[in-house]
Coordinates of C-alpha atoms in Angstrom, one line a residue:
Chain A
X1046 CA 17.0 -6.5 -10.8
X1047 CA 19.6 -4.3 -9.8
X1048 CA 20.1 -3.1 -5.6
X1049 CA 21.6 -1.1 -3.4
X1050 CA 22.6 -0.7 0.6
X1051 CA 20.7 1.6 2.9
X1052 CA 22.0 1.7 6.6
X1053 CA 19.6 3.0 9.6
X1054 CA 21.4 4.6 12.6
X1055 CA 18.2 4.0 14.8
X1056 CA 15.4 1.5 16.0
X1057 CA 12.9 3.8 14.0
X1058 CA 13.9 6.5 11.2
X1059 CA 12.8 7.9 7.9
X1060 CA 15.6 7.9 5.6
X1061 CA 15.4 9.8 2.4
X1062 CA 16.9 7.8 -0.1
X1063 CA 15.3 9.7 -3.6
X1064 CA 19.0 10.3 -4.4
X1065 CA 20.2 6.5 -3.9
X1066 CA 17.4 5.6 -6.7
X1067 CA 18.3 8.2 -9.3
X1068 CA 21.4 7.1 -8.9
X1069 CA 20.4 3.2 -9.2
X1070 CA 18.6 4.3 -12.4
X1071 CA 21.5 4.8 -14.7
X1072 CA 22.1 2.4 -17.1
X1073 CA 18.8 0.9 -16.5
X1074 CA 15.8 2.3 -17.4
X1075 CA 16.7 3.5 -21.2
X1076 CA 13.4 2.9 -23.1
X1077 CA 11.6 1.9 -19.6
X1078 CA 8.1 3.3 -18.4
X1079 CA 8.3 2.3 -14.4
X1080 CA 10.5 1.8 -11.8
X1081 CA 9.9 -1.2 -9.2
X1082 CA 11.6 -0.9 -5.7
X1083 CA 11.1 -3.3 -2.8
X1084 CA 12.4 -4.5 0.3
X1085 CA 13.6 -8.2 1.0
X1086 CA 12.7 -7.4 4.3
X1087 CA 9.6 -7.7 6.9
X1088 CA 10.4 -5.2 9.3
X1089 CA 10.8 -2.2 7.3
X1090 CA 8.9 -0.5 4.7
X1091 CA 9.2 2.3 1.4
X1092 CA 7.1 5.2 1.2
X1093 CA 6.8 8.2 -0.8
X1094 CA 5.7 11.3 1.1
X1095 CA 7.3 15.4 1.5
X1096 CA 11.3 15.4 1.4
X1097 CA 11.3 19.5 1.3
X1098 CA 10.3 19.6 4.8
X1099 CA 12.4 16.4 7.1
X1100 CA 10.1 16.8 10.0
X1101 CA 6.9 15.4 7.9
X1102 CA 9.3 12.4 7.9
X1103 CA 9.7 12.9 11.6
X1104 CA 6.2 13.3 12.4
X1105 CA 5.1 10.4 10.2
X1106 CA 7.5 8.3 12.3
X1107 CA 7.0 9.4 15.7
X1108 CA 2.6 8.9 15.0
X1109 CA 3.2 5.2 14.1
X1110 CA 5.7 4.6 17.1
X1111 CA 2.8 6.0 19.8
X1112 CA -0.4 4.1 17.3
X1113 CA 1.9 1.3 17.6
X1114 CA 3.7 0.7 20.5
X1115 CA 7.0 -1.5 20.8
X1116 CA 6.1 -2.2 24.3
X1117 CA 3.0 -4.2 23.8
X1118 CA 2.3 -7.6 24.6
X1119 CA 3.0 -9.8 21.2
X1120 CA 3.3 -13.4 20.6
X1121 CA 6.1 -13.2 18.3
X1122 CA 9.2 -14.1 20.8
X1123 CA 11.6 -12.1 19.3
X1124 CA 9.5 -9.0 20.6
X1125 CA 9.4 -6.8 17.4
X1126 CA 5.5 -7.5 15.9
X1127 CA 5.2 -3.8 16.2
X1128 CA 7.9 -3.7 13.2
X1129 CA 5.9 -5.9 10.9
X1130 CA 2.7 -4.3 11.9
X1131 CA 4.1 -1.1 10.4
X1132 CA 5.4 -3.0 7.2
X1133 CA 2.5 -4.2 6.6
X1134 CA 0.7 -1.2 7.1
X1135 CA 2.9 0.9 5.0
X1136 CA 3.9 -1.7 2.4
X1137 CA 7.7 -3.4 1.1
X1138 CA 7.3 -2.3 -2.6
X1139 CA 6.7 1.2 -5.0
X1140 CA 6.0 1.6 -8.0
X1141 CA 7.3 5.0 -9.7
X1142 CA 6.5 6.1 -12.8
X1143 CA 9.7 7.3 -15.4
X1144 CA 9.7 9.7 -17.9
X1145 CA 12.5 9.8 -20.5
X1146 CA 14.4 7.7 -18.0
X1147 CA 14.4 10.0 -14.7
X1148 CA 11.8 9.7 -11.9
X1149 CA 8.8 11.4 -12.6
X1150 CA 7.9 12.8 -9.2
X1151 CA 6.0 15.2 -7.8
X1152 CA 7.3 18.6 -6.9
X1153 CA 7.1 17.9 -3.2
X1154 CA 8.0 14.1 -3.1
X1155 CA 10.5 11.7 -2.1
X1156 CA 11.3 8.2 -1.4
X1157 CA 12.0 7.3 2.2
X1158 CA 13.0 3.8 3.4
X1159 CA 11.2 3.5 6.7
X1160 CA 13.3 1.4 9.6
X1161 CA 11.1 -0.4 12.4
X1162 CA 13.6 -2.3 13.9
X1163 CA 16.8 -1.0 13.3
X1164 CA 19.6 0.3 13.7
X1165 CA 20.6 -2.2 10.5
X1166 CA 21.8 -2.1 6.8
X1167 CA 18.9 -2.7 4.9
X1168 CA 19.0 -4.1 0.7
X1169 CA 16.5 -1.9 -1.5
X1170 CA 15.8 -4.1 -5.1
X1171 CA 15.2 -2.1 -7.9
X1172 CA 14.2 -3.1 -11.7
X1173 CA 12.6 -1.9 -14.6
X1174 CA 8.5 -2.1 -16.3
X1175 CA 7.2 -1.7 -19.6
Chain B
X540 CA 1.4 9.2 -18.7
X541 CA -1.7 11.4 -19.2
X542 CA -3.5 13.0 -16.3
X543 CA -6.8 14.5 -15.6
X544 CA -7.9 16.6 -12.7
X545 CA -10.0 15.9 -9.2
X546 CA -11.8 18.6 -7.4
X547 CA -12.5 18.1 -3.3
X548 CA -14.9 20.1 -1.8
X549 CA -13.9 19.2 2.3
X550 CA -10.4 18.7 4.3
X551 CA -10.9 15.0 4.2
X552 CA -13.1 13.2 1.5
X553 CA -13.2 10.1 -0.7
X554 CA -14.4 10.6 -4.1
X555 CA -15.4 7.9 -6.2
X556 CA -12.9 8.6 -9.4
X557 CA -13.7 5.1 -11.5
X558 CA -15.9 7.0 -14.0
X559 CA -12.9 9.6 -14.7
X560 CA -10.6 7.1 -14.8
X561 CA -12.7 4.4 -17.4
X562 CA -12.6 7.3 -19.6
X563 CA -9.2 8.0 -19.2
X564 CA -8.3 5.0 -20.2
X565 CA -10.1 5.6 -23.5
X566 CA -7.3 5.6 -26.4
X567 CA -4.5 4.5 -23.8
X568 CA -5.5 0.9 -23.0
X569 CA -5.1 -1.0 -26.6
X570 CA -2.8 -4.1 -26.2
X571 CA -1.8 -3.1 -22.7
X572 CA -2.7 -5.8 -19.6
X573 CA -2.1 -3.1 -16.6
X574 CA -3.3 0.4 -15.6
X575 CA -1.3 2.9 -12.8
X576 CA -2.5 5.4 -11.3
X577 CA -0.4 8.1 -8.8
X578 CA -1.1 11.2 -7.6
X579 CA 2.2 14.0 -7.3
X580 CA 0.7 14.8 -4.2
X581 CA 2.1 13.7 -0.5
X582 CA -1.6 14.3 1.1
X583 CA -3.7 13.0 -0.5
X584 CA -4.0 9.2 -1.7
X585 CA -5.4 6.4 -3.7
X586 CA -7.1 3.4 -3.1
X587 CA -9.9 0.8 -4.0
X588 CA -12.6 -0.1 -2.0
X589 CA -16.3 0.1 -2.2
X590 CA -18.3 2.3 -4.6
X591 CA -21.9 0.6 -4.1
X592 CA -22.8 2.2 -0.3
X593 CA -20.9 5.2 0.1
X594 CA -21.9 5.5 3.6
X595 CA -18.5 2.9 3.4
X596 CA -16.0 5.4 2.4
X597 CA -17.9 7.6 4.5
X598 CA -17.1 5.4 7.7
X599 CA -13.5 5.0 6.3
X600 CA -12.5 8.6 5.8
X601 CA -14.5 9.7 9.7
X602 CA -12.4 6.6 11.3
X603 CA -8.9 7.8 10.1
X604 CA -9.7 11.1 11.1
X605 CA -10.4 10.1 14.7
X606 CA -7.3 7.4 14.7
X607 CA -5.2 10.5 13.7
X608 CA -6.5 13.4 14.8
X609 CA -5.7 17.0 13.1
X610 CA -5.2 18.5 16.2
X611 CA -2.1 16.4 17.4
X612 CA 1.1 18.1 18.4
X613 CA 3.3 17.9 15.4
X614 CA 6.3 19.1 14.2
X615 CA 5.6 20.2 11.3
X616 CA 5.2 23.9 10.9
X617 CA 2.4 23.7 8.5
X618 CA 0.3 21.5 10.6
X619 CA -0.8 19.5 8.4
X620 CA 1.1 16.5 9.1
X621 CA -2.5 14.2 10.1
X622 CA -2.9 14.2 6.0
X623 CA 1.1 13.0 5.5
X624 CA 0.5 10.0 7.7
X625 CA -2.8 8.9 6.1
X626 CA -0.6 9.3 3.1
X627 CA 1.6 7.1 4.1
X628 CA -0.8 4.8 5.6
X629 CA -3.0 4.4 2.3
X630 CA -0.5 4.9 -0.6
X631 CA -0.1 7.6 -3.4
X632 CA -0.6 4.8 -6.2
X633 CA -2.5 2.3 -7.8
X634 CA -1.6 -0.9 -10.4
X635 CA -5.3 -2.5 -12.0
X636 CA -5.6 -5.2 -14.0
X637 CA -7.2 -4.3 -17.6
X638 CA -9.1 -6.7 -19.9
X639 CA -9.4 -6.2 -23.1
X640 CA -8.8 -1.9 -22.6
X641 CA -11.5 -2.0 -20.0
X642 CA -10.7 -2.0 -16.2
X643 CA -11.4 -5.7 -14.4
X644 CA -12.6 -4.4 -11.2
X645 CA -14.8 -6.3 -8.5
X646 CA -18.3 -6.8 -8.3
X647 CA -18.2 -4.0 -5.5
X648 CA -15.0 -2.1 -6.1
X649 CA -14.9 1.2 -6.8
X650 CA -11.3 3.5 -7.7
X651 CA -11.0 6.8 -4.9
X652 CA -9.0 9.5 -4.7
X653 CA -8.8 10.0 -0.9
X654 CA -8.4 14.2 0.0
X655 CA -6.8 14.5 3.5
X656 CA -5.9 18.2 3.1
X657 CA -8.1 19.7 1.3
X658 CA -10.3 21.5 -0.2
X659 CA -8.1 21.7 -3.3
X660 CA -7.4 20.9 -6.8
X661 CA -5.5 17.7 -7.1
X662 CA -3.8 16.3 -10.1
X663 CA -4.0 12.2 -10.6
X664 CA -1.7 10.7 -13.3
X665 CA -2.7 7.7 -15.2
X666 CA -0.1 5.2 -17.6
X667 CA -0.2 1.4 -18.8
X668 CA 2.2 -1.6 -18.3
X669 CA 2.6 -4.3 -20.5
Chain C
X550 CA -4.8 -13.3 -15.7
X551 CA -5.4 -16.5 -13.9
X552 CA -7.4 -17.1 -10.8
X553 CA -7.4 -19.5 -7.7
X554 CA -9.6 -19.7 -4.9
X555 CA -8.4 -19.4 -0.8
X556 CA -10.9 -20.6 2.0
X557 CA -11.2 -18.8 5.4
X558 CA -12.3 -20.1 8.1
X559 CA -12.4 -17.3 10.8
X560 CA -13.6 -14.2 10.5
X561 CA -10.1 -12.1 10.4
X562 CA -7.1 -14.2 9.2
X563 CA -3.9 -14.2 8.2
X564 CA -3.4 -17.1 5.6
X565 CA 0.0 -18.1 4.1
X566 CA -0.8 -18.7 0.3
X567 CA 2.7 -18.6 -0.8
X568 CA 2.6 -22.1 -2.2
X569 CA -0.2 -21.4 -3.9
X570 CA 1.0 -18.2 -5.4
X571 CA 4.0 -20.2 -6.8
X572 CA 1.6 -22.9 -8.0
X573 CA -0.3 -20.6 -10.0
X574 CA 2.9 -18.8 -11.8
X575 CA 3.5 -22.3 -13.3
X576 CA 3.5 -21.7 -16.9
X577 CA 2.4 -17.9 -16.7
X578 CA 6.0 -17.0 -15.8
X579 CA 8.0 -17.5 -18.6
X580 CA 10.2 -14.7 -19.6
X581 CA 8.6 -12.1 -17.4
X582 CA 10.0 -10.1 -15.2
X583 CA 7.4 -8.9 -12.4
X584 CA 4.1 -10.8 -10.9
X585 CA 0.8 -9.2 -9.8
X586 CA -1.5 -10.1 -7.4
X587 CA -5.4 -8.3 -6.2
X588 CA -8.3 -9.6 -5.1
X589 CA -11.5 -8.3 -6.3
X590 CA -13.1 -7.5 -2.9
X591 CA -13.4 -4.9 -0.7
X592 CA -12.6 -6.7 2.9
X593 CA -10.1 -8.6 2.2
X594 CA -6.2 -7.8 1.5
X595 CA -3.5 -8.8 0.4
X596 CA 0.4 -8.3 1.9
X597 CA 4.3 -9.6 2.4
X598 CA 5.6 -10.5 5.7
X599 CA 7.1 -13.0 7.7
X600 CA 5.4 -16.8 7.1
X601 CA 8.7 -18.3 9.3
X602 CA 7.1 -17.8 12.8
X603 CA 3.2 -17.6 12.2
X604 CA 3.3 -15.5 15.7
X605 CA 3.7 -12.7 13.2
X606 CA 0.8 -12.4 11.6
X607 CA -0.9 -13.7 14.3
X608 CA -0.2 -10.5 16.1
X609 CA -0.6 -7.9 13.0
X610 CA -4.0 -9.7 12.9
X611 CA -4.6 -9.5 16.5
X612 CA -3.6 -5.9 16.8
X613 CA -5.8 -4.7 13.7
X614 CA -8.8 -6.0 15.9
X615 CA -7.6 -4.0 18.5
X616 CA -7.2 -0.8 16.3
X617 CA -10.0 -0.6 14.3
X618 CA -12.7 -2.8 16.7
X619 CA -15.5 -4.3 15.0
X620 CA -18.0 -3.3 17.1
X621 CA -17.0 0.9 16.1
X622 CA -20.0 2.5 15.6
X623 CA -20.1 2.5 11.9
X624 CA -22.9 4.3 9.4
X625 CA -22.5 1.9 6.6
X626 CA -25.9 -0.7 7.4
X627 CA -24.3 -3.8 6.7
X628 CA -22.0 -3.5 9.7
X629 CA -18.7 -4.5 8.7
X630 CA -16.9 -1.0 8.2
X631 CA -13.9 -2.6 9.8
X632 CA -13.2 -5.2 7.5
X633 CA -13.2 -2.1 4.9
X634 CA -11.1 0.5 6.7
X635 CA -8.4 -2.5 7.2
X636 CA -8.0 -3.7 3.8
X637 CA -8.1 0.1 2.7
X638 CA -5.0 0.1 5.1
X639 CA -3.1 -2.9 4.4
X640 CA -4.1 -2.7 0.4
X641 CA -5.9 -4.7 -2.5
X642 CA -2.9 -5.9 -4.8
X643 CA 0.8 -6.8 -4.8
X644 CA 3.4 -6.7 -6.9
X645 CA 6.4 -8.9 -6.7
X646 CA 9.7 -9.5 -8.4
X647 CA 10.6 -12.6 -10.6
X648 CA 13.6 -14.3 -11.6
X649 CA 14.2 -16.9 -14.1
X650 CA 10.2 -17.2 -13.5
X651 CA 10.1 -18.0 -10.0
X652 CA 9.2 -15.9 -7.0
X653 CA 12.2 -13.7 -5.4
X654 CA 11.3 -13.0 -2.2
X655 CA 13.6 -12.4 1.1
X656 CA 14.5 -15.5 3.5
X657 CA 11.6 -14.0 5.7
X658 CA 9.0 -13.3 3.3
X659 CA 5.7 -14.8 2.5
X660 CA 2.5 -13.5 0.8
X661 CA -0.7 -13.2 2.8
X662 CA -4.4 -12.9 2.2
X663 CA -5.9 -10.8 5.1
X664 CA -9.1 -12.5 5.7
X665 CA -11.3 -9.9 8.1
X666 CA -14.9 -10.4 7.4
X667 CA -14.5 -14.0 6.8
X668 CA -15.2 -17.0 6.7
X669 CA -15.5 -16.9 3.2
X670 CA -14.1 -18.7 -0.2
X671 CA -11.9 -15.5 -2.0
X672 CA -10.5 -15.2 -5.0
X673 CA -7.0 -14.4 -6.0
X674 CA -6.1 -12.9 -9.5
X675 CA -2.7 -13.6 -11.1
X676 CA -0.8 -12.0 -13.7
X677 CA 2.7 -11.4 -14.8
X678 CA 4.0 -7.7 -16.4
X679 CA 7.4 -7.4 -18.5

């Protein structure tokens, strides 16, 4: 299990990082069928959805903050249940097929890290499947 | 990775793909413990739920379209971006247990390929894991 | 693939089965590198997030009722479409990261059955991938 930094410059934010995890890949994923990435977090999340166009990212962000408010009334004391309601909706972990070693993605896809409750620097964990 | 192709028939539809995918797994699955399934796609989606009353993806697929309507103000010139967020809300992939080559699915679970944008021609990649 | 057996007691739950999920990689662990987890049902879940505050999932919980309210006028006869369209959301399976056999998770982190047509007894598959 390899992993790399991410920073967020805002509470919420769709960061492309496709580029971070081909880069990660080198070295590690000779003779390898699947790529694993995950979060060690519980406030933010990885997806894959459009990189062509960055205001699907956008939109996808500014549709959770209104479905999911940061101003309503939680238990949680530390005020940021909307965060982990997101994470939990979108899930910590991927799993990315490889083909001869490079990301087999579709033509249209990339791999954002999405920030709830940032800004922060996030760690994204990436290893290799059989 | 081999893939095999899904046809939808309406914007938004769940279509029960476990038949397609038992016999994709036909030749593929000998000595392997884990099937995954991904589509290339960023709207449309994957998931497992119930295949015995499909008045319950039914009820799935009508609530998501009123929780995020197609009409919304987006961004997103193509206006599409409803289908990115249930995208991003369901997932684009799929890791099943196998036993013995054969899928080990619940009493009541059923494999869908969930079309948020269509009517269209969608692609759905299948592998195995060790 | 093992199995072990969790016990709700309300009818939507969020229950901490960490130390059960470490119990059950006991002896399954050795030399592998990844750990999967599903359920075989169709309204229940399975997800990571914060077990250091139970507020947290208390509130995700809480706020699902809120979203996707039970009482929805639903087709499917047997009236729980809720507990469907949430564990369609939130997701059926998990896959974690080990090392030296044993769960790596963040400081934050702990894994979670989504109980929301309970109370019921579920059961939670275990397996391990290279």
């Amino acid at each position: 299990m390899i992993h790399f930094s991410v920073k967020s410059t805002e509470r919420t934010q769709f960061i492309d990082i496709t580029r971070d995890v081909a880069e990660a890949l080198t070295g590690i994923s000779a003779g390898r069928g699947y790529l694993f990435l995950s979060v060690p977090h519980t406030t933010c999340a990885l997806t894959v959805n459009e990189s062509y166009d960055p205001d699907v990212a956008a939109d996808i962000n500014a549709f959770l903050n209104r479905l999911i408010p940061e101003g309503y009334r939680f238990r949680h004391a530390e005020g940021n249940s909307d965060a982990h309601i997101k994470a939990a909706l979108i899930g910590t972990s991927l799993l990315l097929p490889l083909e001869k070693g490079e990301l087999l993605l579709g033509t249209w896809q990339g791999i954002f890290l999405c920030e709830f409750d940032g800004p922060r620097t996030r760690t994204v964990r990436a290893g290799t499947l059989l």
